[in-house]
PDB file of N, CA and C and ligand atoms in Angstrom:
ATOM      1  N   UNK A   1       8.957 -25.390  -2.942  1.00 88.00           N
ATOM      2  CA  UNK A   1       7.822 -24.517  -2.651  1.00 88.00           C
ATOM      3  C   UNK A   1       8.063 -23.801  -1.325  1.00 88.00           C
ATOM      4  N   UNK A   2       7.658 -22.657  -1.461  1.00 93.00           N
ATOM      5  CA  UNK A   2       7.530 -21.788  -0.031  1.00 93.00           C
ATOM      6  C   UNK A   2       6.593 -21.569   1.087  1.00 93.00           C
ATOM      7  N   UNK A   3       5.996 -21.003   2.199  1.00 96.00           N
ATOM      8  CA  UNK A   3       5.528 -20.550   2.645  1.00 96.00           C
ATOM      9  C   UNK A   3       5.405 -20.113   3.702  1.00 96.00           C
ATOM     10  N   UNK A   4       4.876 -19.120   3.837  1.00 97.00           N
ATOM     11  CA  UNK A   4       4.777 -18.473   5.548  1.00 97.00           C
ATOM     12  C   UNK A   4       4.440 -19.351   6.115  1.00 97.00           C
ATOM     13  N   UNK A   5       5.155 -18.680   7.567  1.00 98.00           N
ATOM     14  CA  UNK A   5       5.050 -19.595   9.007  1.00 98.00           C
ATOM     15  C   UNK A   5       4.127 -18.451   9.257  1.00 98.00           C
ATOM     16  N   UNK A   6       3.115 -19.106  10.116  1.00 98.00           N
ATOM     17  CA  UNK A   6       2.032 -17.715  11.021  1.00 98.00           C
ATOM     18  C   UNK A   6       1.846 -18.055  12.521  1.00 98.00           C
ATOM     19  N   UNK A   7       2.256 -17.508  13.321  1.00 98.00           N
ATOM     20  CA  UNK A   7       2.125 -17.759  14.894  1.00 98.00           C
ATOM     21  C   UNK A   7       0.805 -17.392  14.855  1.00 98.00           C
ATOM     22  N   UNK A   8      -0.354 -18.201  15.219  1.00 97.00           N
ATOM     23  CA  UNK A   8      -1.768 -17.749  15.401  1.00 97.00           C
ATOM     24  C   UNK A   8      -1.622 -16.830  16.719  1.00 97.00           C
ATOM     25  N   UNK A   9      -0.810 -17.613  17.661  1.00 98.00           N
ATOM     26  CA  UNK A   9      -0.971 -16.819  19.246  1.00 98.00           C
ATOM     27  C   UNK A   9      -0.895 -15.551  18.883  1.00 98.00           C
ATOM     28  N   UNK A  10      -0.280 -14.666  17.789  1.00 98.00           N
ATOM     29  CA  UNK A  10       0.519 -13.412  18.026  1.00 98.00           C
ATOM     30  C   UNK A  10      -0.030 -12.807  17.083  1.00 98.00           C
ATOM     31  N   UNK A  11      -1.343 -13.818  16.310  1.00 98.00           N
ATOM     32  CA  UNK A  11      -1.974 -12.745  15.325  1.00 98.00           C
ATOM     33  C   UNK A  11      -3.390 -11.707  15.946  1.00 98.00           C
ATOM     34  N   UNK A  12      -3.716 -10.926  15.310  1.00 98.00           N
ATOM     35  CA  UNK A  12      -4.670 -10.152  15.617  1.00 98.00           C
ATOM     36  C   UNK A  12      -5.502 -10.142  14.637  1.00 98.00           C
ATOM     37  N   UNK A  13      -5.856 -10.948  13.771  1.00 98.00           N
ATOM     38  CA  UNK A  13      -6.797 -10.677  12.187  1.00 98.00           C
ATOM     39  C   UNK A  13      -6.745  -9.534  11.550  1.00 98.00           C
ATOM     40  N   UNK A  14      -5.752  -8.924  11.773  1.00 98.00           N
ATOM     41  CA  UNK A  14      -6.140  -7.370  11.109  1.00 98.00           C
ATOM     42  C   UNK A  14      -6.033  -7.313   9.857  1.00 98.00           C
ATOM     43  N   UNK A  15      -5.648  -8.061   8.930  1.00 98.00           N
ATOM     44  CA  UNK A  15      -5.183  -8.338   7.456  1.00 98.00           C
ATOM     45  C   UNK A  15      -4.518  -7.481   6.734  1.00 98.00           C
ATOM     46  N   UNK A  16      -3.582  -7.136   7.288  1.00 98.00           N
ATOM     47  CA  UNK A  16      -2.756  -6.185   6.733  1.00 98.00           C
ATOM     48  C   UNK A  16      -2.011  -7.437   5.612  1.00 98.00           C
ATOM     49  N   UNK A  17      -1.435  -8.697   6.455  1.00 98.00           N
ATOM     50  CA  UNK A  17      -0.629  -9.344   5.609  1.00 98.00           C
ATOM     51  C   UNK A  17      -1.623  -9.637   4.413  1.00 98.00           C
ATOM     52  N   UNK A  18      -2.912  -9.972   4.232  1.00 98.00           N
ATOM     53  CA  UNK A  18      -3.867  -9.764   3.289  1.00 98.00           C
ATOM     54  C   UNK A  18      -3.637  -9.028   2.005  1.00 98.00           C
ATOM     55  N   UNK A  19      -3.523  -8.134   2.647  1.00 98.00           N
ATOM     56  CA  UNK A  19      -3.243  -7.153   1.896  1.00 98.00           C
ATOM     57  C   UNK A  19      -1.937  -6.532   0.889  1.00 98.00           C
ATOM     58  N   UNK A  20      -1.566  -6.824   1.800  1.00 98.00           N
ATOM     59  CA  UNK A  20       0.224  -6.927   1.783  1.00 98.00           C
ATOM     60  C   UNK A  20       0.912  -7.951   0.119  1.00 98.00           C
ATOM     61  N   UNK A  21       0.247  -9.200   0.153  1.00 98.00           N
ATOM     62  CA  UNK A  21       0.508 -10.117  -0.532  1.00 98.00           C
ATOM     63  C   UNK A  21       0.034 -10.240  -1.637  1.00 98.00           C
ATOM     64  N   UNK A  22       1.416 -10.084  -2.715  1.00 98.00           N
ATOM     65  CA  UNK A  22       0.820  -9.851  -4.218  1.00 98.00           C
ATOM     66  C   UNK A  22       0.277 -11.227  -4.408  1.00 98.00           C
ATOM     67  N   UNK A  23       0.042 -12.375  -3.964  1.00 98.00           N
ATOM     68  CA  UNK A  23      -0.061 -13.451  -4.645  1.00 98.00           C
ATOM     69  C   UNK A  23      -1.097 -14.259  -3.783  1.00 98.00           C
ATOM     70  N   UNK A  24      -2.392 -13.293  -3.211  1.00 98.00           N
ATOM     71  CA  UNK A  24      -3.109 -14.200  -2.757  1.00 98.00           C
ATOM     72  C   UNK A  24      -3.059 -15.503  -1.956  1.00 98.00           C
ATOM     73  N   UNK A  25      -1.953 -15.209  -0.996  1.00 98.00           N
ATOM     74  CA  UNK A  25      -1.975 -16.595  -0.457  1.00 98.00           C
ATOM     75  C   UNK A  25      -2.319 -16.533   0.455  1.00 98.00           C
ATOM     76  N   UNK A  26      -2.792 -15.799   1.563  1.00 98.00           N
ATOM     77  CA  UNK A  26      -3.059 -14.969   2.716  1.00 98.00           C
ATOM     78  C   UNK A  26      -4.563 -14.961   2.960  1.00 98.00           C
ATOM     79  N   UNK A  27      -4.934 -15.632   3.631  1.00 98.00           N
ATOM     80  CA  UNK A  27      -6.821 -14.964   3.810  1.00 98.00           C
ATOM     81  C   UNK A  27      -7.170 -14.740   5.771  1.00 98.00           C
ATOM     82  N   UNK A  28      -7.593 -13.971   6.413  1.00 98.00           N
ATOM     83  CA  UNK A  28      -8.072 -14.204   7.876  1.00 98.00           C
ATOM     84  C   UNK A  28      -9.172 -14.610   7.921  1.00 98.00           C
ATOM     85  N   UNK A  29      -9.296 -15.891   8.901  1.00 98.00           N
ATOM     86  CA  UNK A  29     -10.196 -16.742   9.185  1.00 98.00           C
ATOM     87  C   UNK A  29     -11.029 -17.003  10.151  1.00 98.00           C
ATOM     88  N   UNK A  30     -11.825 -17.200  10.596  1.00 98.00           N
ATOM     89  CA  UNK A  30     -11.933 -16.630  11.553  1.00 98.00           C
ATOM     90  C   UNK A  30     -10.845 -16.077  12.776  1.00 98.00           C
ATOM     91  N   UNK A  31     -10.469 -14.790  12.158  1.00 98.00           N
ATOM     92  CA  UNK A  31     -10.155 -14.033  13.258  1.00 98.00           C
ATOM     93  C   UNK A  31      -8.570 -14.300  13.166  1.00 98.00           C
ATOM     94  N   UNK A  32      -8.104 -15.083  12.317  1.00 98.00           N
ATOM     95  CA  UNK A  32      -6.395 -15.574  12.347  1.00 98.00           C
ATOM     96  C   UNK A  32      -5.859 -15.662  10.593  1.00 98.00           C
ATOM     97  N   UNK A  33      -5.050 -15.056  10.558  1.00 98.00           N
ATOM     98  CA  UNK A  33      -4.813 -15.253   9.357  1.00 98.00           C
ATOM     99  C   UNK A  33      -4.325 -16.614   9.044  1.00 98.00           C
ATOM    100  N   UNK A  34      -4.122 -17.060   7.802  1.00 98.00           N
ATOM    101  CA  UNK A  34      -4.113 -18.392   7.370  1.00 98.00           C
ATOM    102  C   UNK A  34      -3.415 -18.607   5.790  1.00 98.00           C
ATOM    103  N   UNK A  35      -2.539 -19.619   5.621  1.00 97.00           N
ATOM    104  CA  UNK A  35      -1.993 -19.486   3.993  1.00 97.00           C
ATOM    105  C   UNK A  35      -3.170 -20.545   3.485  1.00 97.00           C
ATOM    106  N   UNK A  36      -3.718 -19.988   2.490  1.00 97.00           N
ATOM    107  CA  UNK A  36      -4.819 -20.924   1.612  1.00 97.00           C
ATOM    108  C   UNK A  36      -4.511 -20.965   0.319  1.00 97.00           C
ATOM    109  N   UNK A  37      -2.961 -20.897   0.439  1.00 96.00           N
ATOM    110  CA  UNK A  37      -2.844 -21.071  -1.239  1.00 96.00           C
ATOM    111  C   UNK A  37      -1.364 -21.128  -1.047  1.00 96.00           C
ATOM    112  N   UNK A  38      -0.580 -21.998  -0.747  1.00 95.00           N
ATOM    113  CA  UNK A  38       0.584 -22.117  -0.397  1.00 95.00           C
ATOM    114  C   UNK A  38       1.207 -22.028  -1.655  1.00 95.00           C
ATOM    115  N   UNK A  39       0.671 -22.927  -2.505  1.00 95.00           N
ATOM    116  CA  UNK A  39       1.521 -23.058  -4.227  1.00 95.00           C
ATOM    117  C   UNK A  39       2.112 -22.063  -5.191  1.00 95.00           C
ATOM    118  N   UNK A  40       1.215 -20.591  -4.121  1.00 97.00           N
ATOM    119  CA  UNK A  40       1.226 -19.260  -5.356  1.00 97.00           C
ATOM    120  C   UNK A  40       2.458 -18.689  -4.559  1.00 97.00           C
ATOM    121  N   UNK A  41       3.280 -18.916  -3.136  1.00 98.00           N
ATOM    122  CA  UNK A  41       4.106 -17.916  -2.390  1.00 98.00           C
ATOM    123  C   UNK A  41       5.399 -18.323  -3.242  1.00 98.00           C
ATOM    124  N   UNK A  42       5.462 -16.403  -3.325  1.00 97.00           N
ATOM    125  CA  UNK A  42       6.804 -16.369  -4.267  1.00 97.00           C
ATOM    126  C   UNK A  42       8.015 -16.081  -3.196  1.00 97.00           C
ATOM    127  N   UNK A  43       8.181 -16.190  -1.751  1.00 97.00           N
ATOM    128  CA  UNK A  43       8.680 -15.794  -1.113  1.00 97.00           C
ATOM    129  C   UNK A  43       8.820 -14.156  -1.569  1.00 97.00           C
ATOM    130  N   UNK A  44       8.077 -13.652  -1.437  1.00 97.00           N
ATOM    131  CA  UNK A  44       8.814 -12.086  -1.529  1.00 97.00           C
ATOM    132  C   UNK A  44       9.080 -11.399   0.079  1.00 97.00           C
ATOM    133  N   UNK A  45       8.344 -12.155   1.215  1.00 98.00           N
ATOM    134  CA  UNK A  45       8.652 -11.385   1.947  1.00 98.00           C
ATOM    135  C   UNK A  45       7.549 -10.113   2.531  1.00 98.00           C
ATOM    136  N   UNK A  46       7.026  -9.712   1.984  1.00 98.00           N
ATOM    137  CA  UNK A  46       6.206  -8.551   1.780  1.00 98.00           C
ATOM    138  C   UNK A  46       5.376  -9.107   3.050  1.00 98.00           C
ATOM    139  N   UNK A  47       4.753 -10.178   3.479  1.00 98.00           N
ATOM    140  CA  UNK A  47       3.864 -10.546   4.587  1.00 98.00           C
ATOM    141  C   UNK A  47       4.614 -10.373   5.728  1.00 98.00           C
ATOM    142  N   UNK A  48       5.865 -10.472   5.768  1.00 98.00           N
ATOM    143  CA  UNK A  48       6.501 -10.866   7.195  1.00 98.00           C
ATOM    144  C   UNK A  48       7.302  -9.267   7.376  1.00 98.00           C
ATOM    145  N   UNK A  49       7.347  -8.733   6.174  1.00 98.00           N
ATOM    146  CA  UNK A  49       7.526  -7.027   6.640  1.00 98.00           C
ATOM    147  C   UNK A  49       6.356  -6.097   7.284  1.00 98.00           C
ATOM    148  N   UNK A  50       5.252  -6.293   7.064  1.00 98.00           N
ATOM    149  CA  UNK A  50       4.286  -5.511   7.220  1.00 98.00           C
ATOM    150  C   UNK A  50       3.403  -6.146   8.275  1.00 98.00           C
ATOM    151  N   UNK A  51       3.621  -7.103   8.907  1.00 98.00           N
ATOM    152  CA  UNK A  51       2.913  -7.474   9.618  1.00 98.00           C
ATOM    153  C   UNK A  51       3.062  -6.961  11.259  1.00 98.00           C
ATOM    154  N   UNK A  52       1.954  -5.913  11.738  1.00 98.00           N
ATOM    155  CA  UNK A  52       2.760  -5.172  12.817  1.00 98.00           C
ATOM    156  C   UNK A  52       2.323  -6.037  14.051  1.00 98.00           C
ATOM    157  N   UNK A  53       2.607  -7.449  14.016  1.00 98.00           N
ATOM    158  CA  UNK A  53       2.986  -8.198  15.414  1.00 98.00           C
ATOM    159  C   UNK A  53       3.801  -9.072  15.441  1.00 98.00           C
ATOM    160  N   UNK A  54       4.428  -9.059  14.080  1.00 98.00           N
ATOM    161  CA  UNK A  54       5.478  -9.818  14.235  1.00 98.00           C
ATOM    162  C   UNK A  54       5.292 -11.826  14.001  1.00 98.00           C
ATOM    163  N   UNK A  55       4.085 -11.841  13.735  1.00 98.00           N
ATOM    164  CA  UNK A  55       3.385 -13.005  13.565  1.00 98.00           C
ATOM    165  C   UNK A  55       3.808 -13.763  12.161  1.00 98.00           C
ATOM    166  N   UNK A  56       4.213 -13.524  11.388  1.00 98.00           N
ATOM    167  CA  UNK A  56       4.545 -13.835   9.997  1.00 98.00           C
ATOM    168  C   UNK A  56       6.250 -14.285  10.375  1.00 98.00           C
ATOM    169  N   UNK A  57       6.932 -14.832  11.097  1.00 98.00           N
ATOM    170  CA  UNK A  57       8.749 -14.612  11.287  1.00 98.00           C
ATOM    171  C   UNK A  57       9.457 -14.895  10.153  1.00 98.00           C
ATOM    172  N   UNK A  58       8.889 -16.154   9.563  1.00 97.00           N
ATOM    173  CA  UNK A  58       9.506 -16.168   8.413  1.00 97.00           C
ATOM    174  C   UNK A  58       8.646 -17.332   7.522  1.00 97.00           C
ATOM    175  N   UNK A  59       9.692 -16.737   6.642  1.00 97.00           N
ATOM    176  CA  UNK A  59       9.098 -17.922   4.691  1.00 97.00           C
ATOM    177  C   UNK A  59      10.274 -18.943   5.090  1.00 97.00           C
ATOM    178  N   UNK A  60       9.320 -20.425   4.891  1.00 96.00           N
ATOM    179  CA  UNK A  60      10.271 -21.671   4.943  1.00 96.00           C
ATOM    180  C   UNK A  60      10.267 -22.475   3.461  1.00 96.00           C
ATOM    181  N   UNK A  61      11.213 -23.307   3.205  1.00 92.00           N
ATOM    182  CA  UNK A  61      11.061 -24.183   1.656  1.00 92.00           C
ATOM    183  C   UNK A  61      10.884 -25.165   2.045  1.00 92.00           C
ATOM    184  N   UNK A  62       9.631 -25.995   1.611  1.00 82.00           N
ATOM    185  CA  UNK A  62       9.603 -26.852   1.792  1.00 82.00           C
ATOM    186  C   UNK A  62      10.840 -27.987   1.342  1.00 82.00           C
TER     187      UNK A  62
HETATM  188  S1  LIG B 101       6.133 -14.194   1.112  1.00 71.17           S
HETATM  189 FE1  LIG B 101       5.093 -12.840  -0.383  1.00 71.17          FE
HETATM  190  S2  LIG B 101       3.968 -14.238  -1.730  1.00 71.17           S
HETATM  191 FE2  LIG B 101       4.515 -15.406   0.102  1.00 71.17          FE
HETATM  192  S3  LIG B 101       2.721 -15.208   1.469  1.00 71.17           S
HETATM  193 FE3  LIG B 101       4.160 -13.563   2.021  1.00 71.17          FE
HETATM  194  S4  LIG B 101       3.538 -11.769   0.819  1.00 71.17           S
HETATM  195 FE4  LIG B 101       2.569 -13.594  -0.096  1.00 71.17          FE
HETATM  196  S1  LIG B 102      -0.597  -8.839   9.422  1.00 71.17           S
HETATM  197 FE1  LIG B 102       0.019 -10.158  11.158  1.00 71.17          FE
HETATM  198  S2  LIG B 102      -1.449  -9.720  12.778  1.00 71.17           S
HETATM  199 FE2  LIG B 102      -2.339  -8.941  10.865  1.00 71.17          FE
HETATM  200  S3  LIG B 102      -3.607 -10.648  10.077  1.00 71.17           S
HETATM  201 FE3  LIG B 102      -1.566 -10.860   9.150  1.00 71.17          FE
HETATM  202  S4  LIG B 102      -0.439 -12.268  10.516  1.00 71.17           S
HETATM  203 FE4  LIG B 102      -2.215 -11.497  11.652  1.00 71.17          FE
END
Protein backbone atom coordinates (compact mmCIF):
# COMPACT_ATOMS: atom_id res chain seq x y z
CA UNK A 1 0.00 0.00 0.00
CA UNK A 2 0.98 3.61 -0.64
CA UNK A 3 0.78 6.93 0.64
CA UNK A 4 1.62 10.47 0.84
CA UNK A 5 3.97 11.90 3.23
CA UNK A 6 2.49 15.59 4.17
CA UNK A 7 4.81 18.06 6.04
CA UNK A 8 1.96 19.88 8.04
CA UNK A 9 4.73 22.70 8.85
CA UNK A 10 4.85 23.57 5.04
CA UNK A 11 1.20 23.18 4.35
CA UNK A 12 -1.10 26.09 3.77
CA UNK A 13 -4.74 24.31 3.45
CA UNK A 14 -5.20 25.52 0.16
CA UNK A 15 -6.44 22.13 -1.33
CA UNK A 16 -5.14 22.15 -4.38
CA UNK A 17 -3.72 18.54 -3.53
CA UNK A 18 -7.63 17.97 -2.88
CA UNK A 19 -8.22 18.53 -5.79
CA UNK A 20 -5.52 17.29 -7.58
CA UNK A 21 -6.27 13.58 -6.45
CA UNK A 22 -8.19 11.23 -8.58
CA UNK A 23 -8.75 8.93 -5.69
CA UNK A 24 -10.03 10.83 -2.84
CA UNK A 25 -7.52 10.34 -0.44
CA UNK A 26 -6.74 13.89 0.37
CA UNK A 27 -9.14 16.04 2.60
CA UNK A 28 -7.88 19.67 4.57
CA UNK A 29 -8.56 19.67 8.07
CA UNK A 30 -8.60 21.95 9.92
CA UNK A 31 -6.46 24.09 8.00
CA UNK A 32 -3.78 21.06 7.01
CA UNK A 33 -4.27 18.71 4.61
CA UNK A 34 -4.51 15.09 5.67
CA UNK A 35 -4.64 11.36 3.89
CA UNK A 36 -8.14 9.94 5.09
CA UNK A 37 -8.18 7.23 2.92
CA UNK A 38 -4.81 5.79 2.57
CA UNK A 39 -6.16 2.32 0.99
CA UNK A 40 -7.48 4.17 -2.27
CA UNK A 41 -3.58 5.90 -3.14
CA UNK A 42 -2.66 4.66 -6.42
CA UNK A 43 0.62 6.39 -6.17
CA UNK A 44 0.07 8.49 -9.21
CA UNK A 45 1.88 11.28 -7.97
CA UNK A 46 -0.51 13.96 -9.07
CA UNK A 47 -0.55 15.38 -5.15
CA UNK A 48 3.12 15.87 -4.83
CA UNK A 49 3.21 17.63 -8.44
CA UNK A 50 0.76 20.23 -7.83
CA UNK A 51 1.25 21.04 -4.58
CA UNK A 52 2.73 24.70 -4.67
CA UNK A 53 4.75 24.33 -1.25
CA UNK A 54 6.26 21.55 -1.73
CA UNK A 55 4.54 19.82 1.27
CA UNK A 56 3.50 16.51 -0.37
CA UNK A 57 7.73 15.25 -1.06
CA UNK A 58 6.84 12.06 -1.63
CA UNK A 59 4.55 8.63 -1.94
CA UNK A 60 6.06 5.90 0.46
CA UNK A 61 5.07 1.81 0.38
CA UNK A 62 4.27 0.70 3.10
S1 LIG B 1 -0.33 9.86 -5.13
FE1 LIG B 1 -2.18 10.16 -6.40
S2 LIG B 1 -3.72 8.79 -5.51
FE2 LIG B 1 -2.09 9.02 -3.99
S3 LIG B 1 -2.76 10.72 -2.66
FE3 LIG B 1 -1.46 11.61 -4.27
S4 LIG B 1 -2.86 12.23 -5.92
FE4 LIG B 1 -3.97 10.81 -4.56
S1 LIG C 1 -1.54 21.35 -2.06
FE1 LIG C 1 0.11 21.39 -0.51
S2 LIG C 1 -0.19 23.29 0.61
FE2 LIG C 1 -2.10 22.89 -0.50
S3 LIG C 1 -3.39 21.74 0.97
FE3 LIG C 1 -2.26 20.22 -0.25
S4 LIG C 1 -0.40 19.76 0.96
FE4 LIG C 1 -1.26 21.69 1.74
Amino acid sequence: MSHPVIEADECIGCGICVDACPQEVLEVVNGVAESVNDEACIACGDCVEECPMGAIPEIVED
